[in-house]
């Protein structure tokens, strides 16, 4: 099984951005964490991070025919992007939405997720563990 892990804007700033919400571990730490979890699950994993909506759409389209699952933390684009929703629907690859923080307990504008309609599950508020849980869900899907 091949899984593509996509992270949206400002996830590259983990460790620096709002540590009281996102913790002090960096994006590189996240990669290492996911690689270890993928190894345990026996899945192949690749990574993509971008601060640009269109680049994320391109990455989803390019995943078609190559990846069996997508783990996506669209970050702020979760709450705004019909384009990412449409891209996920276009390729039809099983996808799981992940958020490091528990967006349910945050601002009103974070209560909408456009991408959720194209995802088989959502994991939120579990920190980095949420990415491992998302991969487990894809293994069972
Ligand atoms: C986030 C939550 C989003 O609301 C926010 O814009 C992010 C990160 C999370 O992982 O908790 O950038 O997706």
CSV table of N, CA, C and O in Angstrom, one decimal, residues 56-102:
chain,number,residue,atom,x,y,z
A,56,UNK,N,-1.3,22.0,-4.1
A,56,UNK,CA,-1.9,20.9,-3.5
A,56,UNK,C,-2.9,20.1,-4.4
A,56,UNK,O,-2.9,18.9,-4.5
A,57,UNK,N,-3.6,20.9,-5.2
A,57,UNK,CA,-4.5,20.3,-6.2
A,57,UNK,C,-3.7,19.5,-7.2
A,57,UNK,O,-4.0,18.3,-7.5
A,58,UNK,N,-2.6,20.0,-7.6
A,58,UNK,CA,-1.7,19.3,-8.6
A,58,UNK,C,-1.2,18.0,-7.9
A,58,UNK,O,-1.2,17.0,-8.6
A,59,UNK,N,-0.8,18.1,-6.7
A,59,UNK,CA,-0.3,16.9,-6.0
A,59,UNK,C,-1.3,15.8,-5.9
A,59,UNK,O,-1.0,14.6,-6.1
A,60,UNK,N,-2.6,16.2,-5.6
A,60,UNK,CA,-3.7,15.2,-5.5
A,60,UNK,C,-3.9,14.6,-6.9
A,60,UNK,O,-4.0,13.4,-7.1
A,61,UNK,N,-3.9,15.4,-7.9
A,61,UNK,CA,-4.1,14.9,-9.3
A,61,UNK,C,-3.0,13.9,-9.7
A,61,UNK,O,-3.2,12.9,-10.3
A,62,UNK,N,-1.8,14.3,-9.3
A,62,UNK,CA,-0.6,13.5,-9.7
A,62,UNK,C,-0.6,12.2,-8.9
A,62,UNK,O,0.1,11.2,-9.3
A,63,UNK,N,-1.3,12.1,-7.8
A,63,UNK,CA,-1.4,10.9,-7.0
A,63,UNK,C,-2.2,9.8,-7.7
A,63,UNK,O,-2.1,8.6,-7.4
A,64,UNK,N,-3.0,10.2,-8.7
A,64,UNK,CA,-3.9,9.3,-9.4
A,64,UNK,C,-3.1,8.2,-10.1
A,64,UNK,O,-2.2,8.5,-10.8
A,65,UNK,N,-3.4,7.0,-9.8
A,65,UNK,CA,-2.7,5.8,-10.5
A,65,UNK,C,-1.4,5.4,-9.7
A,65,UNK,O,-0.8,4.4,-10.1
A,66,UNK,N,-1.0,6.2,-8.8
A,66,UNK,CA,0.2,5.9,-8.1
A,66,UNK,C,0.0,5.5,-6.6
A,66,UNK,O,0.6,4.6,-6.1
A,67,UNK,N,-0.9,6.3,-5.9
A,67,UNK,CA,-1.1,6.1,-4.5
A,67,UNK,C,-2.5,5.4,-4.2
A,67,UNK,O,-3.4,5.6,-5.0
A,68,UNK,N,-2.5,4.6,-3.1
A,68,UNK,CA,-3.7,3.9,-2.7
A,68,UNK,C,-4.5,4.6,-1.7
A,68,UNK,O,-5.6,4.3,-1.4
A,69,UNK,N,-3.8,5.6,-1.1
A,69,UNK,CA,-4.5,6.4,0.0
A,69,UNK,C,-3.8,7.7,0.2
A,69,UNK,O,-2.6,7.9,-0.2
A,70,UNK,N,-4.6,8.7,0.7
A,70,UNK,CA,-4.1,10.0,0.9
A,70,UNK,C,-4.4,10.4,2.4
A,70,UNK,O,-5.6,10.2,2.8
A,71,UNK,N,-3.4,10.8,3.1
A,71,UNK,CA,-3.7,11.5,4.4
A,71,UNK,C,-3.4,12.9,4.2
A,71,UNK,O,-2.4,13.4,3.7
A,72,UNK,N,-4.4,13.7,4.5
A,72,UNK,CA,-4.3,15.2,4.2
A,72,UNK,C,-4.7,16.1,5.4
A,72,UNK,O,-5.8,15.9,6.0
A,73,UNK,N,-3.8,16.9,5.7
A,73,UNK,CA,-4.1,18.0,6.6
A,73,UNK,C,-4.0,19.3,5.7
A,73,UNK,O,-2.9,19.9,5.5
A,74,UNK,N,-5.2,19.7,5.3
A,74,UNK,CA,-5.2,20.9,4.4
A,74,UNK,C,-5.0,22.2,5.1
A,74,UNK,O,-5.0,23.3,4.5
A,75,UNK,N,-4.8,22.1,6.4
A,75,UNK,CA,-4.6,23.3,7.3
A,75,UNK,C,-5.7,24.3,7.0
A,75,UNK,O,-6.8,24.0,6.9
A,76,UNK,N,-5.3,25.6,6.8
A,76,UNK,CA,-6.3,26.7,6.6
A,76,UNK,C,-7.2,26.4,5.4
A,76,UNK,O,-8.4,26.8,5.4
A,77,UNK,N,-6.7,25.7,4.4
A,77,UNK,CA,-7.5,25.4,3.2
A,77,UNK,C,-8.7,24.5,3.5
A,77,UNK,O,-9.6,24.4,2.7
A,78,UNK,N,-8.6,23.8,4.6
A,78,UNK,CA,-9.7,23.0,5.1
A,78,UNK,C,-11.0,23.8,5.0
A,78,UNK,O,-12.1,23.3,4.6
A,79,UNK,N,-10.9,25.0,5.5
A,79,UNK,CA,-12.1,25.8,5.7
A,79,UNK,C,-12.5,26.7,4.6
A,79,UNK,O,-13.4,27.5,4.7
A,80,UNK,N,-11.7,26.6,3.5
A,80,UNK,CA,-12.0,27.5,2.3
A,80,UNK,C,-12.0,26.8,1.0
A,80,UNK,O,-12.6,27.4,0.0
A,81,UNK,N,-11.4,25.6,0.9
A,81,UNK,CA,-11.1,25.2,-0.5
A,81,UNK,C,-12.0,24.2,-1.1
A,81,UNK,O,-12.0,23.0,-0.8
A,82,UNK,N,-12.8,24.7,-2.0
A,82,UNK,CA,-13.6,23.8,-2.9
A,82,UNK,C,-12.7,23.1,-3.9
A,82,UNK,O,-13.0,21.9,-4.3
A,83,UNK,N,-11.7,23.7,-4.3
A,83,UNK,CA,-10.7,23.2,-5.3
A,83,UNK,C,-10.1,21.9,-4.7
A,83,UNK,O,-9.9,20.9,-5.5
A,84,UNK,N,-9.7,21.9,-3.5
A,84,UNK,CA,-9.1,20.7,-2.9
A,84,UNK,C,-10.1,19.6,-2.7
A,84,UNK,O,-9.9,18.4,-3.0
A,85,UNK,N,-11.3,20.0,-2.3
A,85,UNK,CA,-12.4,19.0,-2.3
A,85,UNK,C,-12.7,18.4,-3.6
A,85,UNK,O,-12.7,17.1,-3.7
A,86,UNK,N,-12.7,19.2,-4.7
A,86,UNK,CA,-13.0,18.7,-6.0
A,86,UNK,C,-11.9,17.8,-6.5
A,86,UNK,O,-12.1,16.8,-7.2
A,87,UNK,N,-10.6,18.1,-6.1
A,87,UNK,CA,-9.5,17.3,-6.6
A,87,UNK,C,-9.6,15.9,-5.9
A,87,UNK,O,-9.3,14.9,-6.6
A,88,UNK,N,-9.9,15.9,-4.6
A,88,UNK,CA,-10.0,14.6,-3.9
A,88,UNK,C,-11.1,13.8,-4.5
A,88,UNK,O,-11.0,12.6,-4.8
A,89,UNK,N,-12.2,14.4,-4.9
A,89,UNK,CA,-13.3,13.7,-5.5
A,89,UNK,C,-12.9,13.2,-6.9
A,89,UNK,O,-13.3,12.2,-7.3
A,90,UNK,N,-12.2,14.1,-7.6
A,90,UNK,CA,-11.8,13.7,-9.0
A,90,UNK,C,-11.0,12.4,-9.0
A,90,UNK,O,-11.2,11.6,-9.9
A,91,UNK,N,-10.0,12.3,-8.1
A,91,UNK,CA,-9.1,11.1,-8.2
A,91,UNK,C,-9.8,9.9,-7.5
A,91,UNK,O,-9.4,8.8,-7.9
A,92,UNK,N,-10.7,10.1,-6.6
A,92,UNK,CA,-11.3,9.0,-5.9
A,92,UNK,C,-10.5,8.1,-5.1
A,92,UNK,O,-10.8,7.0,-4.7
A,93,UNK,N,-9.3,8.6,-4.7
A,93,UNK,CA,-8.4,7.9,-3.8
A,93,UNK,C,-8.9,8.0,-2.4
A,93,UNK,O,-9.2,9.2,-1.9
A,94,UNK,N,-9.0,6.9,-1.6
A,94,UNK,CA,-9.5,7.0,-0.2
A,94,UNK,C,-8.6,8.0,0.5
A,94,UNK,O,-7.4,7.9,0.5
A,95,UNK,N,-9.2,9.0,1.2
A,95,UNK,CA,-8.5,10.0,1.9
A,95,UNK,C,-9.0,10.2,3.3
A,95,UNK,O,-10.2,10.0,3.6
A,96,UNK,N,-8.1,10.5,4.2
A,96,UNK,CA,-8.4,10.8,5.6
A,96,UNK,C,-7.9,12.2,5.9
A,96,UNK,O,-6.8,12.5,5.7
A,97,UNK,N,-8.8,13.0,6.5
A,97,UNK,CA,-8.6,14.4,6.9
A,97,UNK,C,-7.9,14.3,8.3
A,97,UNK,O,-8.5,13.7,9.2
A,98,UNK,N,-6.8,15.0,8.5
A,98,UNK,CA,-6.2,15.1,9.8
A,98,UNK,C,-6.0,16.5,10.2
A,98,UNK,O,-5.7,17.4,9.4
A,99,UNK,N,-6.2,16.8,11.5
A,99,UNK,CA,-5.9,18.1,12.1
A,99,UNK,C,-5.1,17.8,13.4
A,99,UNK,O,-5.6,17.0,14.2
A,100,UNK,N,-4.0,18.5,13.6
A,100,UNK,CA,-3.2,18.3,14.8
A,100,UNK,C,-4.0,18.8,16.0
A,100,UNK,O,-4.0,18.1,17.1
A,101,UNK,N,-4.6,20.0,15.9
A,101,UNK,CA,-5.4,20.5,17.0
A,101,UNK,C,-6.9,20.0,16.9
A,101,UNK,O,-7.3,19.5,15.8
A,102,UNK,N,-7.6,20.3,17.9
A,102,UNK,CA,-9.0,19.9,17.9
A,102,UNK,C,-9.8,21.1,17.4
A,102,UNK,O,-10.1,22.0,18.2
